[in-house]
């Protein structure tokens, strides 16, 4: 089993910044990719940033230039630096990891952290 624990969400005014963190733990052999998704009320979950091993991060068009995803492989942690936040960024943000365990490669999700941007 793999556990993903997120932190860093909260309430911020438009134009402000937040930094999310997500640490993976458990019976992990290797992590192939990590990233962030978000789900706003009444909407489907959508990709924010996807960061595979040895490859360039892929961002949703709506966050390009404002959000930066990064990984610390030594700590099995992924970060999301969010700048110039807008009210439409309000959502629950979920960490995702594709990890290799003794059972094979599977995708895992964190419990989600709320980000609220006030206008």
Rosetta silent file (secondary structure, phi, psi, omega in degrees, C-alpha in Angstrom):
SEQUENCE: XXXXXXXXXXXXXXXXXXXXXXXXXXXXXXXXXXXXXXXXXXXXXXXXXXXXXXXXXXXXXXXXXXXXXXXXXXXXXXXXXXXXXXXXXXXXXXXXXXXXXXXXXXXXXXXXXXXXXXX
SCORE:     score description
SCORE:     0.000 S_00000001
   1 L     0.000  148.993  178.754    0.000    0.000    0.000 S_00000001
   2 E  -123.488  133.964  176.743    0.995    3.572   -0.693 S_00000001
   3 E  -113.663  137.069  175.710   -0.161    6.556    1.324 S_00000001
   4 E  -119.045  123.575 -178.373   -0.152   10.132    0.032 S_00000001
   5 E  -118.981  117.934 -178.146   -0.471   12.923    2.587 S_00000001
   6 E   -97.241  155.323  173.810   -1.129   16.453    1.353 S_00000001
   7 E  -154.560  163.013  172.844   -0.686   19.727    3.190 S_00000001
   8 L   108.298   -4.530  178.834   -0.644   23.432    2.523 S_00000001
   9 L   -71.729  174.112  177.978   -4.173   24.256    1.450 S_00000001
  10 E   160.827 -164.656 -179.286   -6.151   27.147    2.857 S_00000001
  11 E  -106.568  132.930 -179.032   -7.856   30.441    2.201 S_00000001
  12 E  -144.987  152.053  176.374   -6.088   33.188    0.275 S_00000001
  13 E   -79.690  156.013  176.891   -7.080   36.393   -1.458 S_00000001
  14 L   -55.487  137.615 -176.705   -6.946   36.711   -5.224 S_00000001
  15 L    92.068  -10.539 -179.042   -3.416   37.462   -6.356 S_00000001
  16 L   -84.467 -174.183 -176.406   -1.916   35.595   -3.425 S_00000001
  17 L  -132.212  151.839  171.693    0.175   32.458   -3.246 S_00000001
  18 E  -143.317  154.271  175.812    0.024   29.035   -1.671 S_00000001
  19 E  -126.899  122.272  177.123    2.358   26.050   -1.678 S_00000001
  20 E   -99.270  146.678  175.864    1.020   22.513   -1.519 S_00000001
  21 E  -129.044  151.268  177.476    3.078   19.496   -0.510 S_00000001
  22 E  -146.189  120.101 -179.500    2.401   15.789   -0.864 S_00000001
  23 E  -110.060  131.544  178.547    4.559   13.075    0.655 S_00000001
  24 E   -98.952  141.948  176.710    4.333    9.439   -0.403 S_00000001
  25 E  -148.108  165.889 -179.823    5.084    6.561    1.931 S_00000001
  26 E   125.133 -158.990 -176.676    4.550    2.830    2.119 S_00000001
  27 L   -84.485   65.162 -174.536    5.880   -0.212    0.304 S_00000001
  28 L   -95.707  127.403  172.767    7.251    1.784   -2.604 S_00000001
  29 L   -89.277  -43.514 -179.818    9.870    0.355   -4.939 S_00000001
  30 E  -161.063  151.073  174.566    9.849    3.325   -7.287 S_00000001
  31 E  -111.435  119.569 -176.687    7.655    6.273   -8.203 S_00000001
  32 E   -81.930  -32.998 -177.490    7.227    6.733  -11.948 S_00000001
  33 E  -160.665  152.758  172.744    5.305    9.993  -11.845 S_00000001
  34 E  -138.750  159.010  179.489    3.617   12.396   -9.474 S_00000001
  35 E  -173.136 -174.880 -179.242    1.246   15.243  -10.024 S_00000001
  36 E  -129.702  141.067  173.061   -1.697   17.302   -8.934 S_00000001
  37 E  -126.682  165.242  176.488   -5.344   17.319   -9.945 S_00000001
  38 E  -144.060  154.623  178.636   -8.201   19.487   -8.755 S_00000001
  39 E  -138.368  116.196  177.446  -11.960   19.286   -8.540 S_00000001
  40 L   -89.633  158.148 -179.627  -14.182   22.327   -8.211 S_00000001
  41 L   -55.871  129.271  178.015  -17.789   22.050   -6.997 S_00000001
  42 L    76.778    5.869 -178.693  -20.015   20.605   -9.693 S_00000001
  43 L  -122.240  164.054  177.814  -17.103   19.918  -12.030 S_00000001
  44 L   -79.333  156.109  175.253  -15.035   16.903  -12.974 S_00000001
  45 L   -65.626  137.346 -177.513  -11.578   16.327  -11.601 S_00000001
  46 E  -132.497  153.785  178.099   -8.976   17.847  -13.915 S_00000001
  47 E   -69.190  137.297  170.568   -5.231   17.700  -14.333 S_00000001
  48 E  -104.461  -54.521  178.717   -3.199   20.585  -12.931 S_00000001
  49 E  -153.040  140.730  179.707    0.342   19.292  -13.455 S_00000001
  50 E  -124.664  125.971 -175.164    1.866   15.916  -14.311 S_00000001
  51 E  -125.451   97.468  177.634    5.556   15.300  -13.564 S_00000001
  52 E   -83.790  167.721  175.079    7.013   12.043  -14.909 S_00000001
  53 L   -62.788  136.841  171.509   10.527   10.768  -14.278 S_00000001
  54 L    52.542   34.256  178.847   13.173   12.395  -16.461 S_00000001
  55 L  -145.822  162.354 -178.459   10.633   14.361  -18.440 S_00000001
  56 L   -73.145  142.064  176.826    9.214   17.839  -18.586 S_00000001
  57 L   -66.658  145.664  176.841    6.195   18.635  -16.472 S_00000001
  58 E  -110.871  129.437 -176.933    2.885   19.051  -18.279 S_00000001
  59 E  -114.876  149.859  168.407    0.547   21.817  -17.112 S_00000001
  60 L   -66.523  145.160 -178.757   -3.082   22.608  -17.690 S_00000001
  61 H   -57.935  -34.183 -175.184   -3.404   25.689  -19.902 S_00000001
  62 H   -68.490  -15.611 -177.445   -5.330   27.479  -17.162 S_00000001
  63 H  -117.424   -3.861 -178.850   -2.365   27.410  -14.760 S_00000001
  64 L   -58.237  134.735  179.755    0.605   27.839  -17.104 S_00000001
  65 L    85.573  -12.854 -179.811    2.850   30.672  -16.000 S_00000001
  66 L  -115.441  -35.956 -177.684    1.258   30.820  -12.536 S_00000001
  67 E  -108.113  146.058  175.844    1.751   27.354  -11.034 S_00000001
  68 E  -133.576  122.077  176.099    4.986   25.384  -10.742 S_00000001
  69 E   -98.557  145.644  178.110    5.162   21.713   -9.919 S_00000001
  70 E  -150.892  158.657  179.983    8.322   20.071   -8.643 S_00000001
  71 E  -125.016  144.579  168.059    9.477   16.767   -7.168 S_00000001
  72 E  -116.105   96.973 -173.695   11.979   15.820   -4.512 S_00000001
  73 H   -64.933  -32.298 -179.930   12.628   12.192   -5.364 S_00000001
  74 H   -63.872  -28.562 -179.261   14.774   11.624   -2.295 S_00000001
  75 H  -104.992    3.616 -176.765   11.766   12.514   -0.137 S_00000001
  76 L    50.072   46.073 -174.539    9.116   10.995   -2.442 S_00000001
  77 E  -126.878  143.419  174.601    7.442   14.380   -2.321 S_00000001
  78 E  -122.956  143.547 -178.278    5.754   16.561   -4.877 S_00000001
  79 E  -121.547  155.797  173.117    5.100   20.280   -4.502 S_00000001
  80 E  -136.228  108.374  175.394    2.795   22.761   -6.164 S_00000001
  81 E   -90.835  119.625 -176.384    3.703   26.427   -5.935 S_00000001
  82 E  -114.843  116.270  178.847    0.645   28.476   -6.840 S_00000001
  83 L  -115.891  163.551  178.376    1.084   32.177   -7.575 S_00000001
  84 L    49.327   47.892 -176.020   -1.295   34.850   -8.832 S_00000001
  85 L   -64.769  144.890 -179.278   -4.214   32.805   -7.596 S_00000001
  86 L  -119.894  156.248  177.352   -7.671   33.481   -9.016 S_00000001
  87 H   -54.708  -33.371  179.751  -11.118   32.707   -7.594 S_00000001
  88 H   -71.819   -5.673  172.934  -11.547   30.093  -10.325 S_00000001
  89 H   -82.581   -6.273  178.810   -8.619   28.170   -8.820 S_00000001
  90 L   -61.447  124.161 -177.279  -10.868   27.347   -5.857 S_00000001
  91 E  -176.062  172.252  166.049  -11.098   23.560   -5.638 S_00000001
  92 E   -90.044  127.281 -177.836  -10.037   20.504   -3.734 S_00000001
  93 E  -102.243  128.355 -176.904   -6.521   19.660   -4.853 S_00000001
  94 E  -115.464  133.918  172.492   -5.531   15.998   -5.006 S_00000001
  95 E   -83.774  144.471  177.903   -2.060   14.536   -5.170 S_00000001
  96 E  -134.318  141.180  176.120   -1.536   11.579   -7.495 S_00000001
  97 E  -139.036  139.006  171.378    1.338    9.138   -7.788 S_00000001
  98 E  -103.283  108.595 -170.051    2.059    6.224  -10.103 S_00000001
  99 E  -123.182  145.530  175.506    4.110    3.921   -7.935 S_00000001
 100 E   -96.657  121.571  174.266    5.710    0.532   -8.291 S_00000001
 101 E  -120.632 -172.373  177.258    5.176   -1.757   -5.320 S_00000001
 102 L   -64.548  -13.598 -178.595    5.521   -5.499   -4.900 S_00000001
 103 L   -97.757   -4.831 -178.522    2.099   -5.770   -6.544 S_00000001
 104 E   117.573 -167.821 -178.577    2.985   -3.830   -9.668 S_00000001
 105 E   -94.903  127.740  177.298    2.396   -0.271  -10.882 S_00000001
 106 E  -140.048  162.049  173.832   -0.751    1.457   -9.696 S_00000001
 107 E   -95.324  140.392 -178.596   -2.088    4.957   -9.336 S_00000001
 108 E  -129.265  150.855 -178.702   -2.694    6.337   -5.865 S_00000001
 109 E  -123.568  146.336  169.365   -4.566    9.392   -4.607 S_00000001
 110 L   -81.020  178.235 -176.187   -4.254   11.616   -1.586 S_00000001
 111 L   -81.973  -13.131  179.435   -7.227   12.643    0.498 S_00000001
 112 L    96.109  147.037  176.027   -7.342   16.131   -0.992 S_00000001
 113 E  -135.171  134.472 -175.207   -6.703   19.585    0.404 S_00000001
 114 E   -80.652  131.553  171.779   -9.047   22.540    0.025 S_00000001
 115 E  -119.901  123.186  179.655   -7.839   25.695   -1.680 S_00000001
 116 E  -124.007  124.615 -179.775  -10.172   28.680   -1.541 S_00000001
 117 E  -113.617  118.263 -178.989   -9.391   31.933   -3.322 S_00000001
 118 E   -92.987  148.894 -178.263  -11.526   34.921   -2.379 S_00000001
 119 L   -90.119    0.000    0.000  -12.133   37.833   -4.719 S_00000001
